[in-house]
XYZ file of C-alpha atoms in Angstrom:
389
model
C 0.000 0.000 0.000
C 1.286 3.452 -0.956
C 1.816 5.932 1.859
C 1.203 9.627 1.239
C 3.522 12.360 2.376
C 2.361 15.906 3.025
C 3.639 16.816 -0.451
C 1.065 14.507 -2.067
C -1.906 16.346 -0.576
C -2.594 19.910 -1.640
C -3.383 22.159 1.283
C -6.985 23.365 1.327
C -7.074 27.157 1.105
C -10.805 27.793 0.587
C -13.948 27.020 2.534
C -17.625 27.776 2.955
C -20.117 27.529 5.789
C -23.601 28.781 6.566
C -25.683 29.787 9.564
C -29.353 29.799 10.449
C -31.130 30.390 13.750
C -32.390 26.828 14.074
C -29.226 24.851 13.324
C -26.465 27.339 14.047
C -23.265 27.036 12.029
C -23.177 24.251 9.444
C -19.577 23.327 10.320
C -16.640 24.596 12.389
C -14.767 27.659 11.157
C -11.784 26.604 9.021
C -8.296 27.532 10.171
C -7.645 29.989 7.330
C -7.237 33.344 9.062
C -4.338 35.491 7.800
C -3.562 38.955 6.454
C -3.992 37.472 2.976
C -7.389 35.895 3.628
C -10.620 37.186 2.114
C -13.933 36.426 3.828
C -17.108 37.213 1.831
C -20.381 37.288 3.765
C -23.959 37.428 2.464
C -26.670 37.608 5.113
C -30.407 38.104 5.517
C -31.280 41.665 6.533
C -32.464 40.754 10.049
C -28.902 39.965 11.155
C -28.201 43.686 11.217
C -30.394 43.863 14.334
C -29.138 40.540 15.726
C -25.479 40.562 14.680
C -24.108 37.901 17.034
C -23.265 35.422 14.224
C -21.573 38.203 12.256
C -19.518 39.117 15.303
C -18.438 35.479 15.539
C -17.014 35.728 12.044
C -14.909 38.704 13.092
C -13.762 36.790 16.166
C -12.544 33.784 14.157
C -10.988 35.868 11.368
C -9.351 38.820 13.154
C -6.582 39.273 10.550
C -8.689 38.669 7.442
C -10.393 41.161 5.129
C -14.165 40.756 5.566
C -16.686 42.239 3.118
C -20.252 41.456 2.102
C -23.812 42.706 2.155
C -27.461 41.937 2.803
C -29.600 39.673 0.630
C -33.109 38.262 1.290
C -31.874 34.780 0.393
C -28.329 33.466 0.153
C -26.583 30.573 -1.568
C -23.990 28.226 -0.106
C -22.520 25.390 -2.192
C -25.642 24.911 -4.275
C -28.204 25.315 -1.486
C -30.682 28.205 -1.380
C -31.097 29.445 2.201
C -33.660 31.864 3.651
C -33.070 33.783 6.864
C -29.455 32.654 6.757
C -25.813 33.679 6.394
C -23.422 32.324 3.750
C -19.663 32.675 4.233
C -16.956 32.080 1.626
C -13.252 32.082 2.534
C -10.087 32.058 0.430
C -6.535 32.350 1.762
C -3.792 33.425 -0.629
C -0.117 32.529 -0.460
C 1.451 35.524 -2.215
C -1.487 37.673 -3.337
C -2.132 40.830 -1.353
C -5.688 41.950 -0.627
C -6.389 45.663 -0.590
C -9.594 46.887 1.057
C -11.443 50.073 0.079
C -14.697 51.785 1.071
C -16.551 54.992 0.284
C -19.827 56.614 1.290
C -22.724 56.475 -1.201
C -25.473 58.597 0.271
C -27.429 59.114 -2.974
C -27.267 58.677 -6.741
C -25.339 61.932 -7.165
C -22.406 60.753 -5.010
C -22.025 57.407 -6.776
C -19.410 58.437 -9.341
C -17.270 60.170 -6.730
C -17.493 57.067 -4.531
C -16.288 54.920 -7.412
C -13.353 57.245 -7.993
C -12.456 57.101 -4.317
C -12.514 53.301 -4.392
C -10.256 53.277 -7.433
C -7.775 55.645 -5.812
C -7.566 53.400 -2.751
C -7.096 50.243 -4.831
C -4.763 51.397 -7.598
C -1.542 49.391 -7.929
C 0.623 48.362 -10.908
C -0.036 44.702 -10.071
C -3.791 45.014 -9.471
C -5.509 42.152 -11.316
C -9.125 42.301 -10.193
C -11.713 44.024 -8.016
C -14.674 42.530 -6.185
C -17.185 45.278 -5.337
C -20.480 45.525 -3.439
C -22.596 48.595 -2.828
C -25.885 49.697 -1.321
C -28.603 48.782 -3.796
C -30.998 51.569 -2.771
C -28.822 54.703 -2.812
C -26.289 53.723 -5.499
C -26.496 54.668 -9.160
C -24.455 51.622 -10.075
C -23.466 52.689 -13.592
C -21.949 55.889 -12.208
C -20.225 53.987 -9.398
C -18.606 51.598 -11.855
C -17.755 54.422 -14.246
C -15.965 56.299 -11.481
C -14.081 53.164 -10.443
C -12.999 52.473 -14.012
C -11.755 56.057 -14.413
C -9.128 55.389 -11.765
C -8.090 51.884 -12.875
C -6.437 50.411 -15.973
C -8.947 48.942 -18.459
C -7.506 45.435 -18.156
C -8.491 45.111 -14.471
C -11.399 42.673 -14.097
C -14.334 43.964 -12.057
C -17.216 41.897 -10.654
C -19.783 42.229 -7.889
C -23.310 43.367 -7.140
C -25.719 45.617 -5.258
C -27.032 44.739 -1.813
C -30.753 44.007 -1.785
C -33.549 44.355 0.740
C -37.199 45.310 0.991
C -36.481 48.875 2.195
C -33.551 51.169 2.898
C -33.476 49.856 6.461
C -33.139 46.296 5.137
C -30.077 47.089 3.024
C -26.608 47.208 4.521
C -22.958 46.449 3.877
C -20.102 44.708 5.641
C -16.909 46.732 5.237
C -13.794 45.400 6.959
C -16.040 43.361 9.226
C -18.178 46.348 10.273
C -21.892 46.656 9.486
C -22.506 49.926 7.665
C -25.213 51.617 5.625
C -24.942 53.903 2.591
C -21.546 52.477 1.644
C -19.673 50.868 -1.218
C -16.880 48.465 -0.388
C -14.391 46.600 -2.541
C -11.313 44.417 -2.381
C -8.499 44.507 -4.889
C -6.376 41.467 -5.705
C -2.724 42.470 -6.094
C -0.104 40.048 -7.394
C 1.107 38.005 -10.341
C -0.533 34.696 -9.417
C -4.124 35.738 -8.790
C -7.023 35.433 -11.199
C -10.559 36.863 -11.072
C -12.575 35.442 -13.959
C -16.124 36.586 -14.598
C -19.000 35.322 -16.737
C -22.610 36.409 -17.204
C -25.721 34.541 -18.380
C -29.255 35.675 -19.106
C -31.918 33.335 -20.397
C -34.104 35.965 -22.041
C -35.489 36.092 -25.603
C -36.417 39.090 -27.705
C -40.019 39.922 -28.607
C -41.519 42.866 -30.458
C -39.817 45.302 -32.782
C -36.587 47.239 -32.316
C -37.072 50.859 -31.255
C -34.807 53.826 -30.667
C -34.726 55.561 -27.304
C -35.389 59.076 -28.559
C -35.702 60.809 -25.162
C -34.158 59.650 -21.896
C -32.782 61.064 -18.654
C -30.730 58.915 -16.290
C -33.015 55.937 -15.460
C -36.125 57.346 -17.129
C -37.185 56.384 -20.649
C -39.602 58.996 -21.955
C -39.917 58.209 -25.660
C -39.402 55.321 -28.070
C -39.347 56.281 -31.743
C -40.818 59.648 -30.792
C -43.830 58.175 -28.974
C -44.481 57.898 -25.233
C -42.452 54.908 -24.061
C -45.351 53.496 -22.053
C -47.577 53.350 -25.148
C -44.979 51.533 -27.243
C -44.202 49.114 -24.408
C -47.881 48.362 -23.855
C -48.445 47.615 -27.541
C -45.503 45.209 -27.653
C -46.282 43.398 -24.447
C -50.044 43.355 -24.867
C -52.369 42.668 -21.973
C -50.160 40.043 -20.312
C -48.679 42.449 -17.774
C -50.431 44.405 -15.043
C -49.076 47.924 -15.492
C -47.569 49.458 -12.402
C -46.901 46.043 -10.838
C -43.175 45.436 -10.687
C -43.668 41.705 -10.060
C -45.389 41.397 -13.450
C -43.226 43.753 -15.483
C -40.136 41.872 -14.312
C -41.084 39.275 -16.922
C -40.760 41.904 -19.659
C -37.510 43.838 -19.192
C -35.814 45.867 -21.914
C -32.570 45.102 -23.650
C -30.422 48.006 -24.764
C -27.676 47.734 -27.339
C -24.681 49.963 -26.792
C -22.588 50.708 -29.914
C -19.334 49.983 -28.071
C -20.407 46.533 -26.861
C -20.986 43.236 -28.600
C -23.351 42.102 -25.852
C -26.709 43.503 -24.782
C -27.449 45.109 -21.428
C -30.743 44.247 -19.715
C -32.734 46.863 -17.831
C -35.523 45.883 -15.453
C -38.744 47.904 -15.500
C -39.395 49.508 -12.108
C -42.589 51.485 -12.650
C -44.717 53.385 -15.150
C -45.965 56.963 -15.181
C -49.080 56.716 -17.284
C -49.658 60.481 -17.144
C -46.356 61.327 -18.827
C -45.927 58.018 -20.646
C -42.507 57.472 -19.062
C -40.938 54.221 -17.850
C -38.548 54.169 -14.904
C -35.861 51.507 -15.252
C -33.574 49.839 -12.713
C -30.507 51.326 -14.382
C -29.476 54.144 -16.680
C -30.412 54.214 -20.365
C -28.454 56.454 -22.780
C -30.352 58.419 -25.384
C -30.182 57.035 -28.908
C -29.647 53.372 -28.061
C -31.615 50.545 -29.637
C -34.241 49.065 -27.322
C -36.268 45.871 -27.503
C -38.658 44.104 -25.121
C -37.636 40.703 -23.763
C -39.451 37.888 -21.998
C -38.680 34.459 -20.592
C -39.897 31.376 -18.771
C -38.502 29.639 -15.705
C -36.806 27.005 -17.842
C -35.212 29.647 -20.062
C -33.918 31.476 -16.987
C -32.246 28.238 -15.903
C -30.687 27.951 -19.358
C -28.985 31.251 -18.538
C -27.017 29.485 -15.796
C -25.636 27.042 -18.359
C -24.781 30.025 -20.561
C -22.756 31.626 -17.761
C -20.954 28.357 -16.977
C -20.014 27.861 -20.634
C -18.682 31.409 -20.819
C -16.633 30.760 -17.706
C -15.218 27.584 -19.245
C -14.269 29.522 -22.370
C -12.210 31.976 -20.300
C -10.327 29.668 -17.946
C -9.641 26.045 -17.090
C -11.851 25.339 -14.109
C -9.754 24.162 -11.145
C -10.596 21.064 -9.151
C -10.223 22.815 -5.791
C -8.874 25.876 -3.971
C -11.073 28.385 -5.774
C -13.976 30.497 -4.549
C -16.936 31.344 -6.775
C -19.147 34.356 -6.032
C -22.526 34.109 -7.787
C -24.687 37.226 -8.005
C -28.151 36.704 -9.467
C -30.787 39.385 -9.985
C -33.584 39.597 -7.424
C -36.016 39.855 -10.339
C -35.128 36.372 -11.547
C -36.700 34.971 -8.374
C -40.094 36.368 -9.402
C -39.867 34.317 -12.595
C -38.333 31.179 -11.107
C -40.536 31.005 -7.995
C -40.205 27.438 -6.654
C -37.464 26.730 -9.226
C -35.151 29.300 -7.638
C -33.441 26.453 -5.788
C -32.616 24.868 -9.128
C -30.650 27.946 -10.207
C -28.373 27.661 -7.169
C -27.862 23.930 -7.709
C -27.169 24.304 -11.442
C -24.461 26.895 -10.815
C -22.796 24.648 -8.252
C -22.985 21.570 -10.482
C -21.799 23.493 -13.533
C -18.639 24.884 -11.974
C -17.895 21.665 -10.110
C -18.262 20.676 -6.487
C -14.536 21.123 -5.882
C -15.037 24.876 -6.165
C -16.504 26.440 -3.042
C -19.375 28.749 -3.901
C -21.568 31.356 -2.225
C -24.121 33.694 -3.744
C -26.764 36.360 -3.300
C -29.775 37.880 -5.052
C -29.003 41.496 -5.902
C -30.559 44.746 -7.111
C -27.967 44.778 -9.913
C -25.043 42.688 -11.130
C -21.626 44.155 -11.970
C -19.336 42.516 -14.497
C -16.576 43.411 -16.908
C -17.681 42.675 -20.466
C -15.759 40.890 -23.206
C -15.782 43.908 -25.518
C -15.725 46.928 -23.264
C -15.672 48.385 -19.752
C -17.592 46.995 -16.770
C -21.377 47.208 -16.986
C -24.245 47.038 -14.537
C -26.756 44.372 -15.512
C -30.303 43.508 -14.479
C -31.972 40.107 -14.760
C -28.705 38.200 -15.219
C -26.575 35.810 -13.214
C -22.947 36.868 -12.860
C -20.210 34.533 -11.666
C -16.814 35.597 -10.374
C -14.182 32.890 -9.893
C -11.284 33.763 -7.578
C -8.122 31.668 -7.351
C -4.365 31.775 -6.995
C -2.280 29.606 -9.293
């Protein structure tokens, strides 16, 4: 019988665990604390008022960099968990982790916050940035634009916006501290670190292409010179209850930016029937091509396979010692309903069970694109794979 030396067994440098009020922690905390350890935490909003489990994380990882945010449901290694906390840990050997934070008190401060994050993270050897921000007060496109203005274009950026039912439900974890109205990020500095990102949708186009002829920030006023609401209503028909976000989530808009090969999805937040305007969940530039989309639960799940295939096209998936961060749009849950658990399981199966994985449902997904700068997406699933090689 062959005996194994310590050289035959690769040291485990990643881990995951979860917490709920009934069962407590799913397993003991792994012995991975160090100055070069990243701990990512997603937690249900009620833990802001009962933070004892979050304080335990700080206790067991006093030297580590701890970031994260609130999410109504969380994901841990393929399981969808309500009222819970999901924790993902990765310890690096040579990679340095740089932590940054900035206040985001309203939409108007978002770009400045992004610039401040970039200034704190900038380094000649910066390879990637994982970013989370308040999903209620952040204009995510401006946040990402400001961040990109301070960083080289080759730096990979991925992350998402904290979600909750109200402003009081939405919060961040920055360096282990619970904070509101904040954006926080970690930068990966070194020559052996890799942050690979991939995005999937699962939506199909319906209706005719239109041009956004009058817009302002997140508001779409006119399509082809007509009130946007009228054009949208004609294309969708009577299937959607106007003014109900839960229904209009099934009919988001895709916008085509001239500088990008891919399409950007914008969720519909509400309608102003008096003015004919549509308020979207993200910005929409004037002059872009717009088209209505729709989907089914099964097509949404196909979007997970799409993201996994894109990830496989960018990197060779490791067998272990990697941490995957999956950020799915909160709107996808309204389509998936009872199949939401299948999305979490498909992502875990697709990347492989050797890769530890946690996830959240966000108010917006952030991902570098294949043909341009980082973009803020709605109604997608974005995967970020972190590893040191």
